[in-house]
Tab-separated table of C-alpha atoms in Angstrom:
chain	number	residue	atom	x	y	z
A	1	UNK	CA	5.549	3.265	14.538
A	2	UNK	CA	8.300	5.329	12.904
A	3	UNK	CA	7.772	6.573	9.379
A	4	UNK	CA	10.047	8.857	7.386
A	5	UNK	CA	9.451	12.590	7.126
A	6	UNK	CA	10.670	14.240	3.944
A	7	UNK	CA	9.936	17.393	2.033
A	8	UNK	CA	8.810	17.346	-1.564
A	9	UNK	CA	7.805	19.541	-4.484
A	10	UNK	CA	4.694	19.709	-6.579
A	11	UNK	CA	5.957	19.886	-10.134
A	12	UNK	CA	7.374	17.363	-12.500
A	13	UNK	CA	6.471	14.865	-15.087
A	14	UNK	CA	3.504	13.475	-13.117
A	15	UNK	CA	1.043	16.102	-14.406
A	16	UNK	CA	1.997	15.451	-17.986
A	17	UNK	CA	1.621	11.736	-17.383
A	18	UNK	CA	-1.868	12.182	-15.974
A	19	UNK	CA	-2.870	14.276	-18.957
A	20	UNK	CA	-1.660	11.614	-21.345
A	21	UNK	CA	-3.461	8.906	-19.412
A	22	UNK	CA	-6.692	10.901	-19.505
A	23	UNK	CA	-6.761	10.923	-23.299
A	24	UNK	CA	-6.458	7.152	-23.434
A	25	UNK	CA	-8.915	6.436	-20.646
A	26	UNK	CA	-11.556	9.112	-21.143
A	27	UNK	CA	-14.040	6.811	-22.853
A	28	UNK	CA	-13.491	4.166	-20.186
A	29	UNK	CA	-14.268	6.621	-17.404
A	30	UNK	CA	-17.429	7.775	-19.150
A	31	UNK	CA	-18.561	4.221	-19.716
A	32	UNK	CA	-18.188	3.495	-16.008
A	33	UNK	CA	-20.892	6.054	-15.204
A	34	UNK	CA	-18.826	8.245	-12.874
A	35	UNK	CA	-20.551	10.344	-10.270
A	36	UNK	CA	-18.822	13.250	-8.616
A	37	UNK	CA	-18.386	16.933	-8.176
A	38	UNK	CA	-16.045	18.454	-10.714
A	39	UNK	CA	-12.541	18.838	-12.062
A	40	UNK	CA	-9.233	19.753	-10.455
A	41	UNK	CA	-8.875	23.488	-9.964
A	42	UNK	CA	-12.578	23.901	-9.204
A	43	UNK	CA	-12.679	25.434	-5.727
A	44	UNK	CA	-15.957	23.718	-4.888
A	45	UNK	CA	-18.136	24.909	-2.028
A	46	UNK	CA	-18.845	24.229	1.635
A	47	UNK	CA	-22.437	23.372	0.776
A	48	UNK	CA	-25.309	22.866	3.172
A	49	UNK	CA	-23.793	19.944	5.052
A	50	UNK	CA	-26.779	17.894	3.914
A	51	UNK	CA	-27.772	15.876	0.852
A	52	UNK	CA	-25.698	13.388	-1.127
A	53	UNK	CA	-21.932	12.948	-1.203
A	54	UNK	CA	-19.949	10.496	-3.330
A	55	UNK	CA	-17.234	8.299	-1.826
A	56	UNK	CA	-14.665	6.403	-3.910
A	57	UNK	CA	-13.168	3.407	-2.139
A	58	UNK	CA	-9.584	2.802	-3.326
A	59	UNK	CA	-9.770	-0.916	-2.508
A	60	UNK	CA	-13.194	-1.784	-3.830
A	61	UNK	CA	-14.270	-5.391	-3.574
A	62	UNK	CA	-11.767	-6.163	-0.833
A	63	UNK	CA	-13.096	-3.509	1.559
A	64	UNK	CA	-16.598	-2.985	0.164
A	65	UNK	CA	-18.476	-4.759	2.969
A	66	UNK	CA	-16.789	-2.932	5.834
A	67	UNK	CA	-17.149	0.453	4.142
A	68	UNK	CA	-20.855	-0.169	3.577
A	69	UNK	CA	-21.168	-0.976	7.276
A	70	UNK	CA	-19.431	2.272	8.225
A	71	UNK	CA	-21.582	4.197	5.758
A	72	UNK	CA	-24.715	2.703	7.322
A	73	UNK	CA	-23.494	3.819	10.767
A	74	UNK	CA	-22.797	7.304	9.411
A	75	UNK	CA	-26.171	7.682	7.731
A	76	UNK	CA	-27.901	6.546	10.917
A	77	UNK	CA	-26.009	9.216	12.880
A	78	UNK	CA	-26.505	11.785	10.082
A	79	UNK	CA	-29.951	11.101	8.568
A	80	UNK	CA	-29.781	14.216	6.400
A	81	UNK	CA	-26.687	12.969	4.512
A	82	UNK	CA	-26.623	10.139	1.969
A	83	UNK	CA	-23.311	8.561	0.935
A	84	UNK	CA	-23.068	7.070	-2.536
A	85	UNK	CA	-20.439	4.338	-2.450
A	86	UNK	CA	-18.299	3.606	-5.530
A	87	UNK	CA	-15.872	0.713	-5.150
A	88	UNK	CA	-12.792	0.843	-7.397
A	89	UNK	CA	-10.188	-1.918	-7.535
A	90	UNK	CA	-6.835	-0.923	-6.044
A	91	UNK	CA	-5.075	-1.651	-9.341
A	92	UNK	CA	-7.359	0.781	-11.218
A	93	UNK	CA	-7.770	3.555	-8.675
A	94	UNK	CA	-4.917	5.873	-9.610
A	95	UNK	CA	-5.739	5.947	-13.317
A	96	UNK	CA	-9.418	6.462	-12.482
A	97	UNK	CA	-8.654	9.511	-10.335
A	98	UNK	CA	-6.078	10.877	-12.793
A	99	UNK	CA	-8.604	10.646	-15.614
A	100	UNK	CA	-11.289	12.402	-13.575
A	101	UNK	CA	-8.874	15.120	-12.444
A	102	UNK	CA	-8.423	16.085	-16.061
A	103	UNK	CA	-11.948	15.426	-17.295
A	104	UNK	CA	-14.112	16.288	-14.294
A	105	UNK	CA	-16.552	14.239	-12.196
A	106	UNK	CA	-14.345	13.758	-9.161
A	107	UNK	CA	-16.061	12.461	-6.020
A	108	UNK	CA	-16.418	14.368	-2.773
A	109	UNK	CA	-14.309	11.929	-0.745
A	110	UNK	CA	-11.867	9.253	-1.815
A	111	UNK	CA	-9.014	7.051	-0.707
A	112	UNK	CA	-5.776	9.039	-0.670
A	113	UNK	CA	-2.904	6.889	0.555
A	114	UNK	CA	0.763	7.883	0.702
A	115	UNK	CA	1.747	6.100	-2.513
A	116	UNK	CA	-0.607	8.196	-4.665
A	117	UNK	CA	-0.824	11.388	-2.663
A	118	UNK	CA	2.000	13.357	-4.294
A	119	UNK	CA	0.498	12.930	-7.749
A	120	UNK	CA	-2.993	13.988	-6.663
A	121	UNK	CA	-1.718	16.956	-4.672
A	122	UNK	CA	0.566	18.072	-7.507
A	123	UNK	CA	-2.521	18.377	-9.705
A	124	UNK	CA	-4.268	20.606	-7.157
A	125	UNK	CA	-7.037	18.064	-6.678
A	126	UNK	CA	-7.148	17.819	-2.875
A	127	UNK	CA	-8.309	20.176	-0.142
A	128	UNK	CA	-5.794	20.938	2.650
A	129	UNK	CA	-7.258	19.543	5.865
A	130	UNK	CA	-5.082	21.098	8.576
A	131	UNK	CA	-7.621	23.727	9.686
A	132	UNK	CA	-10.484	21.268	9.730
A	133	UNK	CA	-8.463	18.783	11.766
A	134	UNK	CA	-7.343	21.423	14.269
A	135	UNK	CA	-11.000	22.244	15.014
A	136	UNK	CA	-12.091	18.601	15.099
A	137	UNK	CA	-12.532	16.176	17.978
A	138	UNK	CA	-9.956	14.070	16.103
A	139	UNK	CA	-7.234	16.608	16.864
A	140	UNK	CA	-4.624	14.880	19.028
A	141	UNK	CA	-6.312	11.500	18.486
A	142	UNK	CA	-4.424	10.430	15.333
A	143	UNK	CA	-1.078	8.639	15.197
A	144	UNK	CA	1.480	11.444	14.819
A	145	UNK	CA	3.850	9.433	12.631
A	146	UNK	CA	1.048	8.560	10.226
A	147	UNK	CA	0.044	12.222	10.005
A	148	UNK	CA	3.654	13.261	9.369
A	149	UNK	CA	4.030	10.543	6.745
A	150	UNK	CA	1.010	11.804	4.815
A	151	UNK	CA	2.215	15.390	5.060
A	152	UNK	CA	5.535	14.303	3.590
A	153	UNK	CA	3.962	12.147	0.885
A	154	UNK	CA	1.691	15.000	-0.178
A	155	UNK	CA	4.697	17.093	-1.132
A	156	UNK	CA	4.545	19.718	1.592
A	157	UNK	CA	5.379	19.096	5.246
A	158	UNK	CA	3.208	22.073	6.168
A	159	UNK	CA	0.012	20.773	4.574
A	160	UNK	CA	-2.083	17.691	5.238
A	161	UNK	CA	-4.087	16.419	2.256
A	162	UNK	CA	-5.307	13.141	3.736
A	163	UNK	CA	-6.562	11.980	7.124
A	164	UNK	CA	-4.828	8.691	8.002
A	165	UNK	CA	-6.959	5.610	8.536
A	166	UNK	CA	-4.361	2.855	8.897
A	167	UNK	CA	-0.839	1.554	8.385
A	168	UNK	CA	-0.253	-1.670	6.531
A	169	UNK	CA	2.960	-3.608	7.128
A	170	UNK	CA	4.459	-6.397	5.059
A	171	UNK	CA	3.933	-9.921	6.389
A	172	UNK	CA	5.238	-13.372	5.519
A	173	UNK	CA	2.340	-15.794	5.892
A	174	UNK	CA	3.160	-19.481	6.145
A	175	UNK	CA	1.168	-22.679	6.530
A	176	UNK	CA	2.032	-24.066	9.961
A	177	UNK	CA	0.364	-27.384	9.162
A	178	UNK	CA	2.493	-27.913	6.045
A	179	UNK	CA	5.672	-26.835	7.834
A	180	UNK	CA	4.973	-29.221	10.724
A	181	UNK	CA	4.277	-32.142	8.385
A	182	UNK	CA	7.575	-31.480	6.564
A	183	UNK	CA	9.549	-31.028	9.783
A	184	UNK	CA	10.532	-27.474	8.861
A	185	UNK	CA	11.341	-24.566	11.147
A	186	UNK	CA	9.475	-21.277	10.873
A	187	UNK	CA	10.877	-19.139	7.989
A	188	UNK	CA	12.320	-16.467	10.269
A	189	UNK	CA	15.573	-16.198	8.252
A	190	UNK	CA	16.123	-15.967	4.512
A	191	UNK	CA	18.009	-19.281	4.534
A	192	UNK	CA	15.025	-20.959	6.204
A	193	UNK	CA	12.700	-19.287	3.715
A	194	UNK	CA	14.529	-20.624	0.651
A	195	UNK	CA	14.906	-24.075	2.202
A	196	UNK	CA	11.172	-24.283	2.934
A	197	UNK	CA	10.243	-23.009	-0.530
A	198	UNK	CA	12.190	-25.874	-2.084
A	199	UNK	CA	11.214	-28.662	0.292
A	200	UNK	CA	7.483	-27.888	0.206
A	201	UNK	CA	7.388	-28.003	-3.599
A	202	UNK	CA	6.014	-31.055	-5.409
A	203	UNK	CA	5.129	-29.812	-8.888
A	204	UNK	CA	3.771	-33.171	-10.029
A	205	UNK	CA	1.087	-32.919	-7.365
A	206	UNK	CA	0.577	-29.173	-7.841
A	207	UNK	CA	2.134	-28.258	-4.487
A	208	UNK	CA	4.397	-25.233	-4.212
A	209	UNK	CA	6.559	-23.708	-1.530
A	210	UNK	CA	5.830	-20.081	-2.387
A	211	UNK	CA	3.688	-17.769	-4.486
A	212	UNK	CA	5.513	-14.803	-6.038
A	213	UNK	CA	3.796	-11.611	-7.193
A	214	UNK	CA	4.327	-10.955	-10.893
A	215	UNK	CA	1.213	-8.921	-11.699
A	216	UNK	CA	0.150	-5.450	-10.485
A	217	UNK	CA	1.967	-4.401	-7.316
A	218	UNK	CA	4.995	-6.591	-8.030
A	219	UNK	CA	7.703	-3.925	-7.664
A	220	UNK	CA	7.168	-3.147	-3.970
A	221	UNK	CA	7.273	-6.847	-3.083
A	222	UNK	CA	10.438	-7.346	-5.127
A	223	UNK	CA	12.079	-4.364	-3.418
A	224	UNK	CA	11.166	-5.817	-0.035
A	225	UNK	CA	12.857	-9.104	-0.929
A	226	UNK	CA	15.917	-7.312	-2.352
A	227	UNK	CA	16.633	-5.031	0.581
A	228	UNK	CA	15.729	-7.731	3.087
A	229	UNK	CA	18.437	-10.000	1.684
A	230	UNK	CA	21.073	-7.390	0.850
A	231	UNK	CA	20.833	-5.644	4.208
A	232	UNK	CA	21.132	-2.210	2.557
A	233	UNK	CA	19.301	0.225	4.800
A	234	UNK	CA	18.793	3.329	2.667
A	235	UNK	CA	17.048	3.876	-0.666
A	236	UNK	CA	19.535	6.655	-1.560
A	237	UNK	CA	23.303	6.832	-1.230
A	238	UNK	CA	25.051	9.316	1.067
A	239	UNK	CA	24.660	12.103	-1.478
A	240	UNK	CA	20.886	11.695	-1.583
A	241	UNK	CA	21.073	11.797	-5.370
A	242	UNK	CA	21.681	8.189	-6.442
A	243	UNK	CA	19.433	5.268	-5.587
A	244	UNK	CA	20.766	2.022	-4.189
A	245	UNK	CA	18.288	-0.185	-6.069
A	246	UNK	CA	20.966	-1.323	-8.541
A	247	UNK	CA	23.671	-1.893	-5.958
A	248	UNK	CA	25.404	-5.227	-6.774
A	249	UNK	CA	24.046	-6.742	-3.543
A	250	UNK	CA	20.497	-5.877	-4.599
A	251	UNK	CA	21.079	-7.249	-8.106
A	252	UNK	CA	22.265	-10.541	-6.600
A	253	UNK	CA	19.280	-10.632	-4.237
A	254	UNK	CA	16.792	-10.055	-7.062
A	255	UNK	CA	18.392	-12.762	-9.196
A	256	UNK	CA	17.959	-15.256	-6.372
A	257	UNK	CA	14.399	-14.150	-5.672
A	258	UNK	CA	13.094	-14.295	-9.251
A	259	UNK	CA	14.853	-17.642	-9.588
A	260	UNK	CA	11.999	-19.039	-7.498
A	261	UNK	CA	9.516	-18.501	-10.328
A	262	UNK	CA	8.138	-21.763	-11.776
A	263	UNK	CA	10.685	-23.786	-9.784
A	264	UNK	CA	8.851	-23.493	-6.478
A	265	UNK	CA	5.922	-21.267	-7.519
A	266	UNK	CA	2.898	-21.663	-9.816
A	267	UNK	CA	3.388	-20.504	-13.423
A	268	UNK	CA	0.247	-18.340	-13.033
A	269	UNK	CA	2.199	-16.083	-10.672
A	270	UNK	CA	3.577	-14.204	-13.675
A	271	UNK	CA	0.281	-12.298	-13.943
A	272	UNK	CA	-1.106	-12.616	-10.416
A	273	UNK	CA	-2.017	-9.534	-8.402
A	274	UNK	CA	-2.610	-9.714	-4.658
A	275	UNK	CA	-6.242	-10.850	-4.860
A	276	UNK	CA	-5.336	-13.841	-7.027
A	277	UNK	CA	-2.318	-14.669	-4.883
A	278	UNK	CA	-4.341	-14.555	-1.680
A	279	UNK	CA	-7.143	-16.685	-3.136
A	280	UNK	CA	-4.606	-19.158	-4.507
A	281	UNK	CA	-2.809	-19.438	-1.164
A	282	UNK	CA	-6.013	-19.753	0.847
A	283	UNK	CA	-7.448	-22.521	-1.305
A	284	UNK	CA	-4.389	-24.506	-2.370
A	285	UNK	CA	-1.307	-26.325	-1.200
A	286	UNK	CA	1.159	-23.429	-1.124
A	287	UNK	CA	3.536	-23.002	1.776
A	288	UNK	CA	4.265	-19.265	1.913
A	289	UNK	CA	2.872	-15.927	0.765
A	290	UNK	CA	4.188	-12.380	1.075
A	291	UNK	CA	1.454	-9.816	1.420
A	292	UNK	CA	0.502	-7.431	4.200
A	293	UNK	CA	-1.743	-7.179	7.236
A	294	UNK	CA	-4.709	-6.423	5.001
A	295	UNK	CA	-5.282	-10.043	3.995
A	296	UNK	CA	-5.157	-11.493	7.521
A	297	UNK	CA	-8.920	-11.812	7.953
A	298	UNK	CA	-9.213	-13.498	4.540
A	299	UNK	CA	-6.784	-16.174	5.723
A	300	UNK	CA	-8.653	-16.609	9.000
A	301	UNK	CA	-11.919	-17.170	7.123
A	302	UNK	CA	-10.340	-19.615	4.688
A	303	UNK	CA	-7.995	-21.557	6.970
A	304	UNK	CA	-8.778	-20.794	10.595
A	305	UNK	CA	-6.086	-19.533	12.968
A	306	UNK	CA	-4.628	-23.012	13.533
A	307	UNK	CA	-3.217	-23.588	10.035
A	308	UNK	CA	-1.155	-20.458	9.439
A	309	UNK	CA	0.879	-17.661	10.989
A	310	UNK	CA	1.791	-14.191	9.813
A	311	UNK	CA	5.267	-13.007	10.812
A	312	UNK	CA	7.543	-10.071	9.903
A	313	UNK	CA	9.931	-10.471	6.965
A	314	UNK	CA	12.852	-12.910	7.470
A	315	UNK	CA	15.985	-11.747	9.252
A	316	UNK	CA	18.905	-10.949	6.981
A	317	UNK	CA	22.651	-10.316	7.313
A	318	UNK	CA	23.976	-9.651	10.796
A	319	UNK	CA	20.764	-10.814	12.452
A	320	UNK	CA	18.905	-7.664	11.447
A	321	UNK	CA	15.596	-7.395	9.636
A	322	UNK	CA	15.327	-4.880	6.803
A	323	UNK	CA	11.972	-4.048	5.235
A	324	UNK	CA	10.770	-1.418	2.793
A	325	UNK	CA	8.100	0.973	4.003
A	326	UNK	CA	4.442	0.306	3.374
A	327	UNK	CA	2.288	3.337	2.625
A	328	UNK	CA	-0.112	4.818	5.138
A	329	UNK	CA	-3.676	4.877	3.841
A	330	UNK	CA	-6.103	7.710	4.334
A	331	UNK	CA	-9.137	9.676	3.178
A	332	UNK	CA	-8.922	12.842	1.112
A	333	UNK	CA	-11.456	15.615	0.477
A	334	UNK	CA	-11.463	16.593	-3.186
A	335	UNK	CA	-11.231	20.338	-3.676
A	336	UNK	CA	-13.990	20.356	-6.306
A	337	UNK	CA	-16.605	19.016	-3.880
A	338	UNK	CA	-19.746	21.121	-3.757
A	339	UNK	CA	-20.577	19.832	-0.286
A	340	UNK	CA	-17.317	19.928	1.670
A	341	UNK	CA	-19.040	20.264	5.025
A	342	UNK	CA	-20.866	16.946	4.603
A	343	UNK	CA	-17.790	15.304	3.081
A	344	UNK	CA	-15.657	16.323	6.057
A	345	UNK	CA	-18.290	14.995	8.465
A	346	UNK	CA	-17.940	11.610	6.761
A	347	UNK	CA	-14.123	11.620	6.976
A	348	UNK	CA	-14.287	12.684	10.605
A	349	UNK	CA	-16.838	9.987	11.460
A	350	UNK	CA	-14.916	7.224	9.669
A	351	UNK	CA	-11.802	7.908	11.742
A	352	UNK	CA	-13.481	8.059	15.159
A	353	UNK	CA	-12.471	5.458	17.734
A	354	UNK	CA	-15.329	3.050	17.097
A	355	UNK	CA	-15.397	3.229	13.299
A	356	UNK	CA	-11.614	3.238	12.808
A	357	UNK	CA	-11.332	0.239	15.101
A	358	UNK	CA	-14.097	-1.549	13.222
A	359	UNK	CA	-12.449	-0.870	9.868
A	360	UNK	CA	-8.974	-1.961	10.908
A	361	UNK	CA	-10.163	-5.049	12.744
A	362	UNK	CA	-11.802	-6.128	9.497
A	363	UNK	CA	-8.719	-5.197	7.462
A	364	UNK	CA	-6.219	-6.512	10.013
A	365	UNK	CA	-4.280	-3.234	9.866
A	366	UNK	CA	-2.863	-0.832	12.442
A	367	UNK	CA	-5.442	1.869	13.372
A	368	UNK	CA	-4.612	5.544	12.933
A	369	UNK	CA	-6.909	6.549	15.795
A	370	UNK	CA	-4.792	6.199	18.929
A	371	UNK	CA	-7.737	5.049	21.060
A	372	UNK	CA	-8.623	2.387	18.486
A	373	UNK	CA	-4.998	1.191	18.528
A	374	UNK	CA	-5.432	0.311	22.208
A	375	UNK	CA	-8.410	-1.971	21.627
A	376	UNK	CA	-7.935	-5.630	22.662
A	377	UNK	CA	-8.236	-7.074	19.140
A	378	UNK	CA	-4.947	-5.425	18.122
A	379	UNK	CA	-2.922	-7.604	20.494
A	380	UNK	CA	-5.111	-10.635	19.816
A	381	UNK	CA	-4.398	-10.546	16.046
A	382	UNK	CA	-0.882	-12.039	16.040
A	383	UNK	CA	0.390	-10.576	12.726
A	384	UNK	CA	-0.653	-7.064	13.776
A	385	UNK	CA	0.914	-7.529	17.213
A	386	UNK	CA	4.185	-8.911	15.785
A	387	UNK	CA	4.384	-6.159	13.157
A	388	UNK	CA	3.986	-3.473	15.809
A	389	UNK	CA	6.621	-5.134	18.013
A	390	UNK	CA	9.103	-5.473	15.145
A	391	UNK	CA	8.837	-1.750	14.468
A	392	UNK	CA	9.394	-0.778	18.095
A	393	UNK	CA	11.886	-3.306	19.515
A	394	UNK	CA	14.901	-2.242	17.461
A	395	UNK	CA	15.031	-5.457	15.403
A	396	UNK	CA	13.863	-3.866	12.157
A	397	UNK	CA	15.236	-1.161	9.888
A	398	UNK	CA	12.785	0.421	7.449
A	399	UNK	CA	14.007	1.485	4.003
A	400	UNK	CA	11.834	4.471	3.199
A	401	UNK	CA	10.465	4.428	-0.349
A	402	UNK	CA	10.244	7.852	-2.057
A	403	UNK	CA	6.492	8.296	-2.050
A	404	UNK	CA	7.116	12.047	-2.077
A	405	UNK	CA	8.201	11.876	-5.730
A	406	UNK	CA	5.208	12.764	-7.933
A	407	UNK	CA	6.500	10.186	-10.442
A	408	UNK	CA	6.914	7.379	-7.913
A	409	UNK	CA	3.732	5.508	-8.766
A	410	UNK	CA	4.284	5.852	-12.513
A	411	UNK	CA	7.862	4.605	-12.256
A	412	UNK	CA	7.104	1.759	-9.867
A	413	UNK	CA	3.979	0.594	-11.670
A	414	UNK	CA	3.315	1.700	-15.251
A	415	UNK	CA	6.930	1.955	-16.337
A	416	UNK	CA	8.393	-1.142	-14.710
A	417	UNK	CA	5.826	-3.821	-13.830
A	418	UNK	CA	5.885	-5.185	-17.430
A	419	UNK	CA	9.694	-5.152	-17.340
A	420	UNK	CA	9.718	-7.106	-14.082
A	421	UNK	CA	7.664	-9.816	-15.763
A	422	UNK	CA	10.419	-10.075	-18.372
A	423	UNK	CA	12.933	-10.630	-15.580
A	424	UNK	CA	10.745	-13.388	-14.180
A	425	UNK	CA	10.376	-15.198	-17.511
A	426	UNK	CA	14.091	-14.832	-18.268
A	427	UNK	CA	13.900	-12.432	-21.219
A	428	UNK	CA	15.592	-9.593	-19.287
A	429	UNK	CA	18.491	-9.667	-16.856
A	430	UNK	CA	17.963	-8.441	-13.319
A	431	UNK	CA	20.850	-5.971	-13.672
A	432	UNK	CA	19.393	-4.397	-16.813
A	433	UNK	CA	16.029	-4.048	-15.118
A	434	UNK	CA	17.474	-2.446	-11.978
A	435	UNK	CA	19.821	-0.158	-13.941
A	436	UNK	CA	16.837	1.185	-15.904
A	437	UNK	CA	14.797	1.621	-12.738
A	438	UNK	CA	17.720	3.420	-11.094
A	439	UNK	CA	18.125	5.810	-14.012
A	440	UNK	CA	14.455	6.786	-13.864
A	441	UNK	CA	14.554	7.259	-10.100
A	442	UNK	CA	17.744	9.316	-10.203
A	443	UNK	CA	16.180	11.615	-12.809
A	444	UNK	CA	13.018	12.046	-10.732
A	445	UNK	CA	15.083	12.730	-7.612
A	446	UNK	CA	17.192	15.318	-9.436
A	447	UNK	CA	14.034	17.122	-10.603
A	448	UNK	CA	12.667	17.056	-7.085
A	449	UNK	CA	15.931	18.368	-5.563
A	450	UNK	CA	16.058	21.155	-8.146
A	451	UNK	CA	12.477	22.255	-7.502
A	452	UNK	CA	12.988	22.047	-3.728
A	453	UNK	CA	16.017	24.364	-3.789
C-alpha cells in the first residue's frame, strides 16, 4: 500500500481554532464526566506501569465491542493494569480532544488517525513514540507506508506521534440481488454507476438507486466522486501552491454527483452521517452505498455475503481509477499521561499480531501489523482483498489529501460541511462552493509553505 510522504509545520490557525472551540464546548465536556490525565503542555510521568489508564476510542459505538474484547485480553495478560474505556462518536472526537487539550482532563491513550494528527501534534498534546517503538517487539512489524503516512500527517517526518492500527479504503457497495433482478452490470465504471442509480430508483415505492452522504463526513466522499470522474490525479497544481479542487472538470463532476440528491436518493441523505447511511442501506431497498472497508462486517450481519459486494471506486476517463486517500488510523499516547509506561503497554499490546488481526477482521480494514496482514481472513474478505489489489496492480491512482495541514479538518468539516448541504439542496452553486474551498486551502497551504521554509 503506497501512501504519500510529505513534510509539514506545526503552527497556524489550528491552535486558535481549538481555543475558540474550547470556550464554546467547555460546559459540554464537563457535563460528559471526562476522565483523564491533564492538559497539553503537561509533561506527565512514566508512572509505575500499574494501576488505571484511560482510553478514548475515536469511533465509539461502532468499535466499542471489539475494543472491549481487546481490553479484556490486555487486562488478563496484565492483571495489574485496568483500562477505563470511553467511547466517543467519530463525529465528536476531534472537538472533544481539542476542548480537553485546552481545559485539561486528557486521557492516557486515544485514537490518533492521520486526519486529526496535525492538529493534535501542533498543540503539543502527543508524546513522540519513535524511541519506544525502536525498543519494542513491534519494531519492524508495522506496515512501513502506514508509519510514514502518520509521520507525515503529524507535521514532522522525523517524529512519530501515533502507532498505526489500520488503513481504511473507500469502497462502493452494491446490492447484487437488486442488480441481478434489474439486469444491470456491476457498477465498475461511472457510466454504469449513474445508469444503475437511475434504473434502481422507484420513489413511489421508496426504492432508491443510491444513498449520498450529506451529513458529517460529506466532503471526503464528495472529493472522491469528483476526482474519480474528472481523472485529475493531484490535489495541487504543478506549483504546489494552488489546489485543483475548483478545476472546471471537478466543478462539472460535483454538479453531476449532487444532482443525484432526491432524484435517486432518499431526502434524509441531506443530514445523514455514515452510521445512518449504513443502517439505511442495510435495512432498505437501496442499490448502492459509498463508504469504506469499516462497514463491511455490518453489511455481512445485515445481508449475508450473497446479497452484496464491495468493490473499488468506478473506473474513470482512460480506463483508470482515481481515488482520494483515506486516512490511516492509529493510537496516540497523550503527553500529559501520568502513567505512560502502562499506556504504552496497552498500545503495544493492541497492535500485536493477534490483537491487530482481531480488530481489523472485525472492522474489515487492512491491518498495520505485517503478520496480521498475512492472515487468511484478509484474502477471504472480498472488499479488503480487492482494495489491496487495486492499490498494488497499477490500476489506481491515489490523490493524496493534505492531512499534514493543521487546518485540514477544520476546513473540510466545520467550515464546509454546512455549505455542501446548500449545494445539495440547490441554494448554492457547486462552483461557488469549490471556489471558496479552494481559497481556504490555498491560504492554508501558503502558511504551511512559509513556515516550512
